[in-house]
Structures are given as C-alpha cells and as structure tokens.
mmCIF file of C-alpha atoms in Angstrom:
data_model
loop_
_atom_site.group_PDB
_atom_site.id
_atom_site.type_symbol
_atom_site.label_atom_id
_atom_site.label_comp_id
_atom_site.label_asym_id
_atom_site.label_seq_id
_atom_site.Cartn_x
_atom_site.Cartn_y
_atom_site.Cartn_z
ATOM 1 C CA MET G 211 -29.570 11.454 29.264
ATOM 2 C CA PHE G 212 -30.333 8.040 30.993
ATOM 3 C CA LYS G 213 -33.149 6.041 31.594
ATOM 4 C CA ASP G 214 -35.796 8.653 33.454
ATOM 5 C CA ALA G 215 -34.405 11.896 31.963
ATOM 6 C CA ALA G 216 -33.833 9.676 28.768
ATOM 7 C CA GLU G 217 -37.947 9.037 28.671
ATOM 8 C CA LYS G 218 -38.504 12.409 29.340
ATOM 9 C CA PHE G 219 -36.774 14.248 27.008
ATOM 10 C CA TYR G 220 -36.714 12.055 24.012
ATOM 11 C CA PRO G 221 -40.221 12.535 22.899
ATOM 12 C CA LYS G 222 -39.634 16.244 22.969
ATOM 13 C CA LEU G 223 -36.120 16.401 20.803
ATOM 14 C CA GLU G 224 -36.170 16.928 17.239
ATOM 15 C CA LEU G 225 -33.625 17.014 14.429
ATOM 16 C CA GLY G 226 -32.975 20.074 13.082
ATOM 17 C CA LYS G 227 -34.612 22.427 16.170
ATOM 18 C CA VAL G 228 -33.030 24.843 18.512
ATOM 19 C CA TYR G 229 -33.357 24.551 22.865
ATOM 20 C CA TYR G 230 -32.490 26.134 25.806
ATOM 21 C CA ILE G 231 -31.219 23.745 28.019
ATOM 22 C CA SER G 232 -30.493 24.247 32.094
ATOM 23 C CA LYS G 233 -29.852 22.304 35.128
ATOM 24 C CA GLY G 234 -28.019 20.208 33.387
ATOM 25 C CA SER G 235 -24.383 18.851 34.956
ATOM 26 C CA LEU G 236 -21.270 19.438 32.906
ATOM 27 C CA ARG G 237 -17.683 17.333 33.062
ATOM 28 C CA VAL G 238 -14.781 16.681 31.089
ATOM 29 C CA ALA G 239 -15.716 14.790 27.976
ATOM 30 C CA ASN G 240 -14.219 11.387 27.817
ATOM 31 C CA LYS G 241 -12.704 11.352 24.258
ATOM 32 C CA GLN G 242 -12.842 7.350 23.771
ATOM 33 C CA TYR G 243 -16.405 7.432 23.613
ATOM 34 C CA SER G 244 -17.219 11.282 21.912
ATOM 35 C CA THR G 245 -17.560 11.446 18.337
ATOM 36 C CA VAL G 246 -17.927 14.978 18.951
ATOM 37 C CA LYS G 247 -14.576 17.446 19.385
ATOM 38 C CA ASN G 248 -15.873 19.198 22.491
ATOM 39 C CA ASP G 249 -13.733 19.177 25.746
ATOM 40 C CA TYR G 250 -16.902 19.214 27.750
ATOM 41 C CA GLU G 251 -20.183 17.018 27.181
ATOM 42 C CA MET G 252 -23.703 17.959 29.490
ATOM 43 C CA THR G 253 -25.787 14.981 31.649
ATOM 44 C CA LEU G 254 -29.494 15.957 32.274
ATOM 45 C CA ASN G 255 -31.588 14.244 34.838
ATOM 46 C CA VAL G 256 -35.583 14.428 35.731
ATOM 47 C CA ASN G 257 -35.271 17.769 37.320
ATOM 48 C CA SER G 258 -33.475 19.423 34.005
ATOM 49 C CA GLU G 259 -35.152 21.720 31.544
ATOM 50 C CA VAL G 260 -35.698 21.611 27.681
ATOM 51 C CA GLU G 261 -37.329 24.223 26.248
ATOM 52 C CA GLU G 262 -37.535 24.691 22.275
ATOM 53 C CA ALA G 263 -36.516 28.031 21.345
ATOM 54 C CA LEU G 264 -38.494 29.270 18.851
ATOM 55 C CA ASP G 265 -36.740 32.678 18.522
ATOM 56 C CA GLU G 266 -32.930 31.660 18.413
ATOM 57 C CA LYS G 267 -33.578 29.282 15.180
ATOM 58 C CA LYS G 268 -31.552 31.299 12.758
ATOM 59 C CA LYS G 269 -28.584 32.434 14.737
ATOM 60 C CA ILE G 270 -27.441 28.496 15.348
ATOM 61 C CA PRO G 271 -26.483 26.643 12.721
ATOM 62 C CA GLU G 272 -28.353 23.717 11.575
ATOM 63 C CA PHE G 273 -25.236 21.345 11.324
ATOM 64 C CA CYS G 274 -21.677 21.615 12.126
ATOM 65 C CA TYR G 275 -19.929 19.482 10.001
ATOM 66 C CA ASN G 276 -15.915 18.866 9.283
ATOM 67 C CA VAL G 277 -16.067 17.272 5.919
ATOM 68 C CA VAL G 278 -12.871 14.889 4.676
ATOM 69 C CA LYS G 279 -12.326 15.093 1.114
ATOM 70 C CA ILE G 280 -12.636 11.585 -0.572
ATOM 71 C CA ASP G 281 -8.727 11.179 -1.838
ATOM 72 C CA GLY G 282 -7.944 12.092 2.056
ATOM 73 C CA LEU G 283 -9.681 9.376 3.385
ATOM 74 C CA GLY G 284 -7.012 6.763 3.607
ATOM 75 C CA PRO G 285 -5.765 7.965 6.962
ATOM 76 C CA HIS G 286 -9.179 7.221 8.459
ATOM 77 C CA VAL G 287 -9.377 3.770 7.296
ATOM 78 C CA ASN G 288 -10.321 1.315 10.218
ATOM 79 C CA GLY G 289 -9.757 4.393 12.394
ATOM 80 C CA ARG G 290 -12.158 4.960 15.520
ATOM 81 C CA GLU G 291 -12.890 8.387 14.399
ATOM 82 C CA LEU G 292 -16.319 8.942 12.578
ATOM 83 C CA ILE G 293 -16.197 11.665 9.390
ATOM 84 C CA ASP G 294 -18.173 13.768 7.794
ATOM 85 C CA VAL G 295 -17.985 13.720 3.777
ATOM 86 C CA ILE G 296 -19.645 15.516 0.902
ATOM 87 C CA GLY G 297 -20.389 14.057 -2.877
ATOM 88 C CA VAL G 298 -22.358 14.184 -5.805
ATOM 89 C CA VAL G 299 -24.024 11.111 -6.334
ATOM 90 C CA GLN G 300 -22.942 8.748 -9.237
ATOM 91 C CA SER G 301 -25.444 5.790 -8.496
ATOM 92 C CA VAL G 302 -27.894 4.400 -5.784
ATOM 93 C CA SER G 303 -28.033 0.597 -6.036
ATOM 94 C CA GLY G 304 -31.790 -1.232 -4.891
ATOM 95 C CA ILE G 305 -32.541 -1.958 -1.462
ATOM 96 C CA LEU G 306 -31.540 -5.449 -0.292
ATOM 97 C CA SER G 307 -31.792 -6.854 3.496
ATOM 98 C CA ILE G 308 -28.931 -8.713 5.262
ATOM 99 C CA ARG G 309 -29.243 -11.083 8.211
ATOM 100 C CA ARG G 310 -27.498 -10.439 11.176
ATOM 101 C CA LYS G 311 -25.968 -13.525 12.645
ATOM 102 C CA LEU G 312 -26.159 -12.868 16.522
ATOM 103 C CA SER G 313 -29.946 -11.529 16.612
ATOM 104 C CA ASN G 314 -31.041 -13.191 12.941
ATOM 105 C CA GLU G 315 -32.479 -9.784 12.448
ATOM 106 C CA GLU G 316 -32.976 -8.398 9.038
ATOM 107 C CA VAL G 317 -31.428 -5.097 8.018
ATOM 108 C CA PRO G 318 -32.094 -3.099 4.936
ATOM 109 C CA LYS G 319 -28.930 -2.277 3.068
ATOM 110 C CA ARG G 320 -28.707 -0.138 0.292
ATOM 111 C CA GLU G 321 -25.153 0.927 -1.469
ATOM 112 C CA ILE G 322 -24.668 4.603 -3.499
ATOM 113 C CA VAL G 323 -21.834 5.966 -5.003
ATOM 114 C CA ILE G 324 -20.573 9.654 -4.225
ATOM 115 C CA ALA G 325 -17.646 11.830 -6.061
ATOM 116 C CA ASP G 326 -15.954 15.135 -5.669
ATOM 117 C CA GLU G 327 -13.380 17.448 -6.831
ATOM 118 C CA SER G 328 -10.701 15.349 -6.473
ATOM 119 C CA LYS G 329 -12.462 13.320 -9.475
ATOM 120 C CA LYS G 330 -12.147 10.179 -7.176
ATOM 121 C CA THR G 331 -15.259 8.045 -5.743
ATOM 122 C CA VAL G 332 -16.203 6.153 -2.950
ATOM 123 C CA THR G 333 -19.065 3.834 -2.193
ATOM 124 C CA VAL G 334 -20.996 4.394 0.757
ATOM 125 C CA THR G 335 -23.377 1.635 2.379
ATOM 126 C CA LEU G 336 -26.221 2.916 3.749
ATOM 127 C CA TRP G 337 -28.211 0.834 6.721
ATOM 128 C CA GLY G 338 -31.753 0.647 8.262
ATOM 129 C CA ASP G 339 -33.394 3.955 7.820
ATOM 130 C CA LEU G 340 -31.172 5.890 5.759
ATOM 131 C CA ALA G 341 -30.815 2.913 3.430
ATOM 132 C CA THR G 342 -35.158 2.438 3.031
ATOM 133 C CA ASN G 343 -36.110 6.895 3.723
ATOM 134 C CA GLN G 344 -33.150 8.762 2.958
ATOM 135 C CA GLY G 345 -32.239 5.870 0.114
ATOM 136 C CA GLU G 346 -35.372 6.125 -1.830
ATOM 137 C CA LYS G 347 -35.396 9.698 -2.206
ATOM 138 C CA LEU G 348 -32.147 9.229 -3.424
ATOM 139 C CA SER G 349 -32.978 6.475 -5.895
ATOM 140 C CA SER G 350 -36.098 8.650 -7.066
ATOM 141 C CA VAL G 351 -33.696 11.760 -8.168
ATOM 142 C CA VAL G 352 -30.123 9.843 -8.938
ATOM 143 C CA ASP G 353 -30.594 10.657 -12.379
ATOM 144 C CA GLU G 354 -30.385 14.725 -11.356
ATOM 145 C CA SER G 355 -26.881 13.748 -9.422
ATOM 146 C CA PRO G 356 -28.031 15.158 -6.300
ATOM 147 C CA VAL G 357 -25.278 16.027 -3.886
ATOM 148 C CA VAL G 358 -25.315 14.568 -0.414
ATOM 149 C CA LEU G 359 -23.664 15.594 2.868
ATOM 150 C CA ILE G 360 -23.438 12.571 5.360
ATOM 151 C CA LYS G 361 -22.412 12.849 8.852
ATOM 152 C CA LYS G 362 -20.775 10.216 11.314
ATOM 153 C CA VAL G 363 -19.576 7.638 8.743
ATOM 154 C CA ARG G 364 -17.126 4.695 9.766
ATOM 155 C CA VAL G 365 -14.120 4.613 7.235
ATOM 156 C CA SER G 366 -13.186 0.947 6.121
ATOM 157 C CA ASP G 367 -10.596 -1.094 4.244
ATOM 158 C CA PHE G 368 -13.141 -2.829 2.157
ATOM 159 C CA GLN G 369 -12.663 -2.484 -1.453
ATOM 160 C CA GLY G 370 -9.364 -0.604 -0.731
ATOM 161 C CA VAL G 371 -11.395 2.063 1.136
ATOM 162 C CA SER G 372 -15.486 2.225 1.864
ATOM 163 C CA LEU G 373 -17.906 3.951 4.048
ATOM 164 C CA SER G 374 -20.534 2.753 5.974
ATOM 165 C CA SER G 375 -23.442 4.524 8.104
ATOM 166 C CA ASN G 376 -24.166 3.396 11.504
ATOM 167 C CA PRO G 377 -27.077 4.479 13.786
ATOM 168 C CA ALA G 378 -25.399 8.009 14.320
ATOM 169 C CA SER G 379 -25.503 8.990 10.934
ATOM 170 C CA ILE G 380 -27.311 12.028 9.464
ATOM 171 C CA MET G 381 -27.728 12.278 5.496
ATOM 172 C CA GLN G 382 -28.873 15.639 4.318
ATOM 173 C CA ILE G 383 -29.802 15.708 0.126
ATOM 174 C CA ASN G 384 -29.027 18.956 -2.021
ATOM 175 C CA PRO G 385 -27.745 20.988 1.666
ATOM 176 C CA ASP G 386 -28.007 24.452 1.496
ATOM 177 C CA ILE G 387 -24.148 25.118 2.455
ATOM 178 C CA PRO G 388 -21.538 27.002 0.696
ATOM 179 C CA GLU G 389 -19.971 23.242 0.175
ATOM 180 C CA ALA G 390 -22.563 21.837 -1.618
ATOM 181 C CA HIS G 391 -22.926 25.197 -3.870
ATOM 182 C CA LYS G 392 -19.561 24.863 -5.258
ATOM 183 C CA LEU G 393 -19.516 21.044 -5.681
ATOM 184 C CA ARG G 394 -22.670 21.599 -7.735
ATOM 185 C CA ALA G 395 -20.901 24.092 -10.029
ATOM 186 C CA TRP G 396 -18.116 21.590 -10.225
ATOM 187 C CA PHE G 397 -19.899 18.837 -11.385
ATOM 188 C CA SER G 398 -21.972 20.690 -13.917
ATOM 189 C CA GLU G 399 -18.936 22.859 -15.679
ATOM 190 C CA GLU G 400 -16.153 19.761 -15.386
ATOM 191 C CA GLY G 401 -17.377 17.128 -13.109
ATOM 192 C CA LYS G 402 -19.931 15.413 -15.227
ATOM 193 C CA ASP G 403 -17.539 14.575 -18.333
ATOM 194 C CA ALA G 404 -14.429 13.375 -15.925
ATOM 195 C CA HIS G 405 -12.978 10.149 -15.792
ATOM 196 C CA MET G 406 -13.559 8.970 -12.189
ATOM 197 C CA VAL G 407 -11.465 6.739 -10.600
ATOM 198 C CA SER G 408 -12.200 4.695 -7.363
ATOM 199 C CA ALA G 409 -10.527 6.148 -3.778
ATOM 200 C CA GLY G 410 -9.635 2.461 -2.876
ATOM 201 C CA ALA G 411 -8.121 1.540 -6.278
ATOM 202 C CA SER G 412 -4.556 2.868 -5.974
ATOM 203 C CA LEU G 413 -3.983 4.054 -2.171
ATOM 204 C CA PRO G 414 -0.518 6.244 -1.800
ATOM 205 C CA GLY G 415 2.270 4.132 -1.646
ATOM 206 C CA GLY G 416 5.899 4.458 -0.342
ATOM 207 C CA GLY G 417 6.182 5.002 2.932
ATOM 208 C CA VAL G 418 3.084 7.209 3.481
ATOM 209 C CA ARG G 419 -0.016 5.740 5.210
ATOM 210 C CA THR G 420 -2.075 3.234 3.132
ATOM 211 C CA GLY G 421 -5.070 3.355 5.487
ATOM 212 C CA SER G 422 -4.401 3.292 9.121
ATOM 213 C CA ARG G 423 -0.749 1.719 8.418
ATOM 214 C CA SER G 424 2.099 2.135 6.608
ATOM 215 C CA ILE G 425 2.497 -0.495 3.615
ATOM 216 C CA PHE G 426 5.554 -1.496 5.285
ATOM 217 C CA ALA G 427 3.547 -2.916 8.465
ATOM 218 C CA ASP G 428 2.408 -6.067 7.878
ATOM 219 C CA ARG G 429 5.230 -6.431 5.197
ATOM 220 C CA LYS G 430 5.143 -10.668 4.533
ATOM 221 C CA PHE G 431 6.877 -12.751 1.919
ATOM 222 C CA LEU G 432 4.359 -14.896 -0.191
ATOM 223 C CA SER G 433 5.739 -17.904 1.190
ATOM 224 C CA ASP G 434 4.602 -16.495 4.832
ATOM 225 C CA VAL G 435 1.247 -16.090 3.549
ATOM 226 C CA ILE G 436 0.097 -19.251 1.375
ATOM 227 C CA LEU G 437 0.408 -21.848 4.749
ATOM 228 C CA PRO G 438 -2.650 -23.575 5.149
ATOM 229 C CA THR G 439 -3.102 -21.894 8.636
ATOM 230 C CA VAL G 440 -3.262 -18.344 7.532
ATOM 231 C CA GLY G 441 -6.974 -17.147 7.079
ATOM 232 C CA ASP G 442 -8.642 -19.845 8.703
ATOM 233 C CA GLY G 443 -11.754 -18.447 10.311
ATOM 234 C CA LYS G 444 -11.360 -15.524 9.596
ATOM 235 C CA PRO G 445 -9.481 -13.141 7.217
ATOM 236 C CA GLU G 446 -5.974 -11.580 7.581
ATOM 237 C CA TYR G 447 -4.625 -8.649 5.980
ATOM 238 C CA PHE G 448 -1.069 -8.488 4.936
ATOM 239 C CA ASN G 449 1.417 -6.059 2.782
ATOM 240 C CA VAL G 450 3.733 -8.100 0.024
ATOM 241 C CA LYS G 451 5.828 -6.531 -2.530
ATOM 242 C CA GLY G 452 6.461 -8.449 -6.048
ATOM 243 C CA TYR G 453 5.348 -8.647 -9.534
ATOM 244 C CA VAL G 454 2.535 -9.839 -11.521
ATOM 245 C CA SER G 455 4.100 -12.714 -13.323
ATOM 246 C CA TYR G 456 1.346 -13.978 -15.621
ATOM 247 C CA ILE G 457 -2.209 -13.258 -16.477
ATOM 248 C CA LYS G 458 -4.261 -15.994 -17.910
ATOM 249 C CA PRO G 459 -5.820 -14.396 -21.343
ATOM 250 C CA ASP G 460 -8.551 -16.982 -21.839
ATOM 251 C CA GLN G 461 -10.216 -16.637 -18.090
ATOM 252 C CA ALA G 462 -13.586 -14.846 -17.730
ATOM 253 C CA MET G 463 -12.002 -11.415 -16.596
ATOM 254 C CA TYR G 464 -15.351 -9.986 -16.040
ATOM 255 C CA TYR G 465 -19.282 -9.979 -15.991
ATOM 256 C CA LEU G 466 -22.343 -7.876 -17.160
ATOM 257 C CA ALA G 467 -23.203 -5.694 -14.213
ATOM 258 C CA CYS G 468 -26.086 -3.421 -13.554
ATOM 259 C CA GLN G 469 -24.761 0.561 -14.038
ATOM 260 C CA SER G 470 -27.267 1.533 -10.935
ATOM 261 C CA CYS G 471 -25.756 -1.239 -8.414
ATOM 262 C CA ASN G 472 -23.321 -3.228 -9.955
ATOM 263 C CA LYS G 473 -24.459 -6.553 -9.474
ATOM 264 C CA LYS G 474 -24.806 -8.854 -12.111
ATOM 265 C CA VAL G 475 -27.400 -8.559 -14.684
ATOM 266 C CA THR G 476 -28.781 -11.187 -17.060
ATOM 267 C CA GLU G 477 -29.273 -10.689 -21.193
ATOM 268 C CA ASP G 478 -32.383 -11.560 -22.400
ATOM 269 C CA SER G 479 -31.156 -13.042 -25.712
ATOM 270 C CA VAL G 480 -34.894 -11.938 -27.634
ATOM 271 C CA SER G 481 -34.680 -7.951 -26.734
ATOM 272 C CA SER G 482 -31.477 -7.765 -26.146
ATOM 273 C CA LYS G 483 -32.034 -5.677 -22.591
ATOM 274 C CA PHE G 484 -30.555 -6.547 -19.127
ATOM 275 C CA TRP G 485 -32.757 -7.696 -16.353
ATOM 276 C CA CYS G 486 -31.222 -7.130 -12.694
ATOM 277 C CA GLU G 487 -32.382 -9.324 -9.750
ATOM 278 C CA ALA G 488 -30.761 -6.884 -6.823
ATOM 279 C CA CYS G 489 -32.863 -3.479 -8.809
ATOM 280 C CA GLN G 490 -35.777 -5.664 -9.962
ATOM 281 C CA LYS G 491 -35.729 -3.534 -13.524
ATOM 282 C CA THR G 492 -35.066 -4.139 -17.010
ATOM 283 C CA TYR G 493 -32.182 -1.917 -18.315
ATOM 284 C CA GLU G 494 -31.175 -0.957 -21.922
ATOM 285 C CA GLU G 495 -27.735 -1.255 -21.594
ATOM 286 C CA CYS G 496 -25.504 -2.349 -18.645
ATOM 287 C CA SER G 497 -21.464 -2.409 -18.216
ATOM 288 C CA ARG G 498 -18.775 -4.706 -17.296
ATOM 289 C CA ARG G 499 -16.802 -5.132 -14.178
ATOM 290 C CA TYR G 500 -13.634 -7.018 -13.884
ATOM 291 C CA ILE G 501 -13.265 -10.098 -11.735
ATOM 292 C CA MET G 502 -10.450 -12.004 -12.654
ATOM 293 C CA THR G 503 -7.472 -13.552 -11.000
ATOM 294 C CA VAL G 504 -3.301 -12.924 -11.364
ATOM 295 C CA LYS G 505 -0.146 -14.972 -10.679
ATOM 296 C CA PHE G 506 1.550 -12.769 -8.049
ATOM 297 C CA SER G 507 5.541 -13.408 -7.498
ATOM 298 C CA ASP G 508 8.161 -12.438 -5.146
ATOM 299 C CA PHE G 509 11.419 -14.374 -4.684
ATOM 300 C CA ARG G 510 10.438 -16.336 -2.166
ATOM 301 C CA GLY G 511 7.083 -17.887 -3.951
ATOM 302 C CA GLU G 512 3.976 -17.507 -5.986
ATOM 303 C CA ALA G 513 0.122 -17.602 -5.434
ATOM 304 C CA TRP G 514 -2.830 -16.733 -7.823
ATOM 305 C CA ILE G 515 -4.352 -13.562 -6.351
ATOM 306 C CA SER G 516 -8.375 -12.285 -6.881
ATOM 307 C CA ALA G 517 -8.596 -8.645 -8.558
ATOM 308 C CA PHE G 518 -11.943 -6.734 -8.366
ATOM 309 C CA ASN G 519 -13.078 -3.922 -10.359
ATOM 310 C CA GLU G 520 -11.282 -1.073 -8.923
ATOM 311 C CA GLN G 521 -8.153 -2.554 -8.278
ATOM 312 C CA ALA G 522 -7.710 -4.414 -12.073
ATOM 313 C CA GLU G 523 -8.429 -1.180 -13.458
ATOM 314 C CA ALA G 524 -5.833 0.318 -11.623
ATOM 315 C CA LEU G 525 -3.683 -2.393 -12.413
ATOM 316 C CA LEU G 526 -4.377 -2.829 -16.051
ATOM 317 C CA GLY G 527 -5.068 1.085 -16.864
ATOM 318 C CA MET G 528 -7.875 0.484 -18.514
ATOM 319 C CA SER G 529 -11.899 0.120 -18.098
ATOM 320 C CA ALA G 530 -13.474 -3.920 -18.434
ATOM 321 C CA ASP G 531 -15.459 -2.312 -21.250
ATOM 322 C CA LYS G 532 -12.412 -1.360 -23.218
ATOM 323 C CA LEU G 533 -10.430 -4.591 -22.321
ATOM 324 C CA SER G 534 -13.682 -6.206 -23.916
ATOM 325 C CA GLU G 535 -13.546 -3.981 -26.658
ATOM 326 C CA LEU G 536 -9.612 -4.883 -27.539
ATOM 327 C CA ARG G 537 -10.505 -8.789 -27.097
ATOM 328 C CA SER G 538 -13.115 -8.651 -29.654
ATOM 329 C CA GLN G 539 -10.607 -7.436 -32.239
ATOM 330 C CA ASP G 540 -9.416 -10.132 -34.590
ATOM 331 C CA VAL G 541 -7.439 -12.659 -33.051
ATOM 332 C CA GLU G 542 -4.271 -12.419 -34.997
ATOM 333 C CA SER G 543 -3.379 -8.551 -33.927
ATOM 334 C CA LYS G 544 -2.618 -9.805 -30.390
ATOM 335 C CA VAL G 545 -3.273 -6.591 -29.184
ATOM 336 C CA TYR G 546 -5.199 -7.984 -25.902
ATOM 337 C CA SER G 547 -2.586 -10.219 -24.816
ATOM 338 C CA ARG G 548 0.091 -7.220 -25.666
ATOM 339 C CA GLU G 549 -2.195 -5.373 -23.089
ATOM 340 C CA LEU G 550 -2.316 -7.916 -20.523
ATOM 341 C CA GLU G 551 1.635 -8.618 -20.781
ATOM 342 C CA LYS G 552 2.258 -4.925 -20.558
ATOM 343 C CA VAL G 553 1.505 -4.771 -16.690
ATOM 344 C CA THR G 554 3.523 -8.040 -15.683
ATOM 345 C CA TRP G 555 7.088 -8.386 -14.078
ATOM 346 C CA VAL G 556 6.314 -4.037 -12.954
ATOM 347 C CA PRO G 557 6.705 -4.172 -9.523
ATOM 348 C CA TYR G 558 3.775 -3.217 -6.738
ATOM 349 C CA VAL G 559 2.995 -3.099 -3.662
ATOM 350 C CA LEU G 560 -0.445 -5.190 -2.143
ATOM 351 C CA ARG G 561 -2.624 -4.863 0.278
ATOM 352 C CA ILE G 562 -4.531 -8.333 0.637
ATOM 353 C CA SER G 563 -6.865 -10.169 2.496
ATOM 354 C CA VAL G 564 -6.097 -14.039 3.224
ATOM 355 C CA LEU G 565 -9.394 -16.340 4.201
ATOM 356 C CA GLN G 566 -9.820 -20.012 4.019
ATOM 357 C CA THR G 567 -12.724 -20.979 2.334
ATOM 358 C CA GLU G 568 -14.230 -24.585 2.039
ATOM 359 C CA TYR G 569 -15.856 -25.998 -1.415
ATOM 360 C CA MET G 570 -16.748 -29.625 -1.813
ATOM 361 C CA ASN G 571 -15.178 -30.795 1.709
ATOM 362 C CA GLU G 572 -11.837 -29.099 0.325
ATOM 363 C CA LYS G 573 -10.143 -26.118 1.825
ATOM 364 C CA ARG G 574 -9.292 -23.542 -0.242
ATOM 365 C CA GLN G 575 -7.260 -20.293 0.547
ATOM 366 C CA ARG G 576 -8.556 -16.959 -1.235
ATOM 367 C CA ILE G 577 -6.407 -14.239 -1.693
ATOM 368 C CA THR G 578 -7.748 -11.043 -2.767
ATOM 369 C CA ILE G 579 -6.505 -7.194 -3.895
ATOM 370 C CA ARG G 580 -7.338 -4.843 -1.256
ATOM 371 C CA SER G 581 -5.475 -1.955 -2.982
ATOM 372 C CA LEU G 582 -2.489 -1.299 -4.701
ATOM 373 C CA SER G 583 0.535 0.980 -5.259
ATOM 374 C CA SER G 584 3.579 1.656 -7.557
ATOM 375 C CA VAL G 585 6.934 1.303 -5.407
ATOM 376 C CA ASN G 586 8.391 4.474 -3.933
ATOM 377 C CA TRP G 587 11.757 3.311 -4.234
ATOM 378 C CA GLU G 588 13.155 5.701 -1.776
ATOM 379 C CA HIS G 589 11.314 4.632 0.988
ATOM 380 C CA GLU G 590 11.583 1.244 -0.463
ATOM 381 C CA SER G 591 15.526 1.497 0.288
ATOM 382 C CA LYS G 592 14.935 3.089 3.682
ATOM 383 C CA TYR G 593 12.954 0.615 5.002
ATOM 384 C CA LEU G 594 15.386 -2.169 3.655
ATOM 385 C CA LEU G 595 18.261 -0.445 5.305
ATOM 386 C CA GLU G 596 16.128 -0.447 8.639
ATOM 387 C CA GLN G 597 15.877 -4.094 8.318
ATOM 388 C CA ILE G 598 19.126 -4.649 7.894
ATOM 389 C CA ALA G 599 20.222 -2.817 10.683
ATOM 390 C CA SER G 600 17.779 -4.459 12.495
ATOM 391 C CA MET G 601 19.103 -8.181 11.776
ATOM 392 C CA LYS G 602 23.055 -6.891 12.665
ATOM 393 C CA LYS G 603 21.060 -6.075 16.132
ATOM 394 C CA GLU G 604 19.747 -9.507 16.501
ATOM 395 C CA ALA G 605 23.356 -10.996 15.597
#
C-alpha cells in the first residue's frame, strides 16, 4: 500500500486478525526487497477492498514462522535475510536510551538473553516498542523463565553472534505452538540445570563458515593488522591464526556484573549488596564477567588483544567466578598461574575487530576478539596448499 491506499487501510488492519482482500494487483515478488519467501506480492490501491473475516479466523494460522536454532545462527551472520528464533529467557536487562547520531532522537533499548535445546545462548537487543512494552512484560516474568518467539530479527557478528530487532519484528511471550511446548518441557526436565555456552563464544572453524564468511576469508598476519592506518575511522575485521603467548596474571581479569543486565555493579561495603545503575536496583548477589587482555603472536608479529566474557570463557575453559576462586587461593599453590599458562601456545583462529581510538590526544589501536575457534589442520593444510599453488601461478 502506498500513499492514499496506505492511509485508507492502515487503520483497518490489526495484528492477528484475518481479512478478505480483493481488487488488488499481483506481481512477481522482488526477493531483494522482500522479507517473506512467497513468489508473489500484492499491491492495494484506493479501490481495493479489505473486510475482516470473522468466520475464518480458526482456519488460518496466526503466525507462519521458520525458526533457526541458536547453534545454527552462524551462516546468517551479517546476512540480508531476517530470521525467526525461539528460546527460553535467561535474563532481561533494564531499559536504556540510545541517541541516534543522524536524527539525535533517543531510542529505547533493552537486551535479553535466550537459550534453546542446543545449550547455547544468544543476546537479543530489543528496540523501540519491543523494548518498552513487551520488554517490560518479560522483565516482570523473567523469574518464570518464559519462552519467547521473535520473528524477523537480524543476525550480526557483535560478540561473535547476536540478534537485533527492527520495526518489522514481532515477539510473542509463551506462544501456544508445538515448538514452545517442546522447549518448555526440555527446560523443565534438563535445561534449567544445564551448562549454557554463548553461541558466539566458539563458532565452528576449519573451513566452515564463521558468520557469513569462511575463516580463511580476510586472513591476515599480525604485521598487516597493527599498522596505524588500519581501523582508522571505522572498525575493520580480519581472521588471524596464531597463539596466545602470554596472559598477564596481575591484570584486572574481570568486573563485578549485574546478573540481570551484565552491566557493572557497585558493592556497598556496609550491606555487602550490589547496586546496578542500569537496572536501578539493589541485588543480593552479582557475578563476575571477563574483561581481559592477552598477547597474541604469529610468526610475523605480536599484539595485545582484548577478550570479553564469552570469548575469554571459551579460551580459559572456565567462568570468571571460577577463576576468581582460584586466584583467591594460597599464592604458593600457583594453581591460578598454571591455569593461565595452560592456554598459552595453543593454536587458534581469531576473528578480530581493529579500531583506532584517541585517548589524551594520542591515537591507540584497539584489537578485540569477536570469536575464536581451534585449528582444523585438515582444512588448514588444504588452505596452505591453495596459497602455494596461487604463488606458483603468480611466479
């Protein structure tokens, strides 16, 4: 619908209702601009007719959906296609306002974390009405671990993989569909006690697609990455293969985080409770989340790289709470140091972002791990043989 037709029919159409629609024109759908999978699209004009079909509601499903499992999000990263996802809500953050650069308009934002039978979790950023209305409903029932179905979300490579709503997104809380009932049964019997891992913590490696690209795409040496021109103005993304050569043991490895929104909390020395500025609430407990740096090396160079919670957990094989427990033990036992040394000189392929930042009028390069995977030597060998063959052709 455009212009006059849009003004005429918009007030009549309501989500979830069924309509008789006639006197529209059909044409082959332009898949480049369509978010549905049908081969045709319909256009209405002011002479078209739209009438609610009260007797037909039970014959037509309320929603059509094509759910992608959380552990199957990798191939959709940074893709044009919007996907549907379903999961059990693990946490709901407080609401924040983000100011858009172009319009200077403040937009409400809220983050939720969901999980499914794959025992993987993913963060979903809700914007606008979903953040305020549906997000508030979720916040009030989060202790009941509700199931949510979210249609038409975009998959990005933030934190390895994450989801984001848009104006076309629709969210249902505890929908009455078979997938939701199955997920609820799994969570009640097994999932509530299962160890969950972020979907972005360790995306598949070794020649398969990591996000929308192979781990061999954008492959660089560190000497190519640490140049002062790389990442100037906007972040650039690369894949690098090498080793964690050193982890400084006395650095600030983690921070105290809100268990609801993961933001930093402040401990009250008197009550021993924790205040979250983002949620505007006081909590009895908090968790620790990684924010650490590691030295990463290949045969051409080395660089200090930041690793946040999901990526650091995948690297160290334990939560920040567990590492804190080891750190508090007797220094003479050296258990803490040995755990850090275990992960050094183990080969990894990292997906990294590189950005030039400015601090005290001095430019600094910030390199961040977005995802990491172990090296599949079979696929790595094939890649190297292809590189050798390419060099011979050029010679």
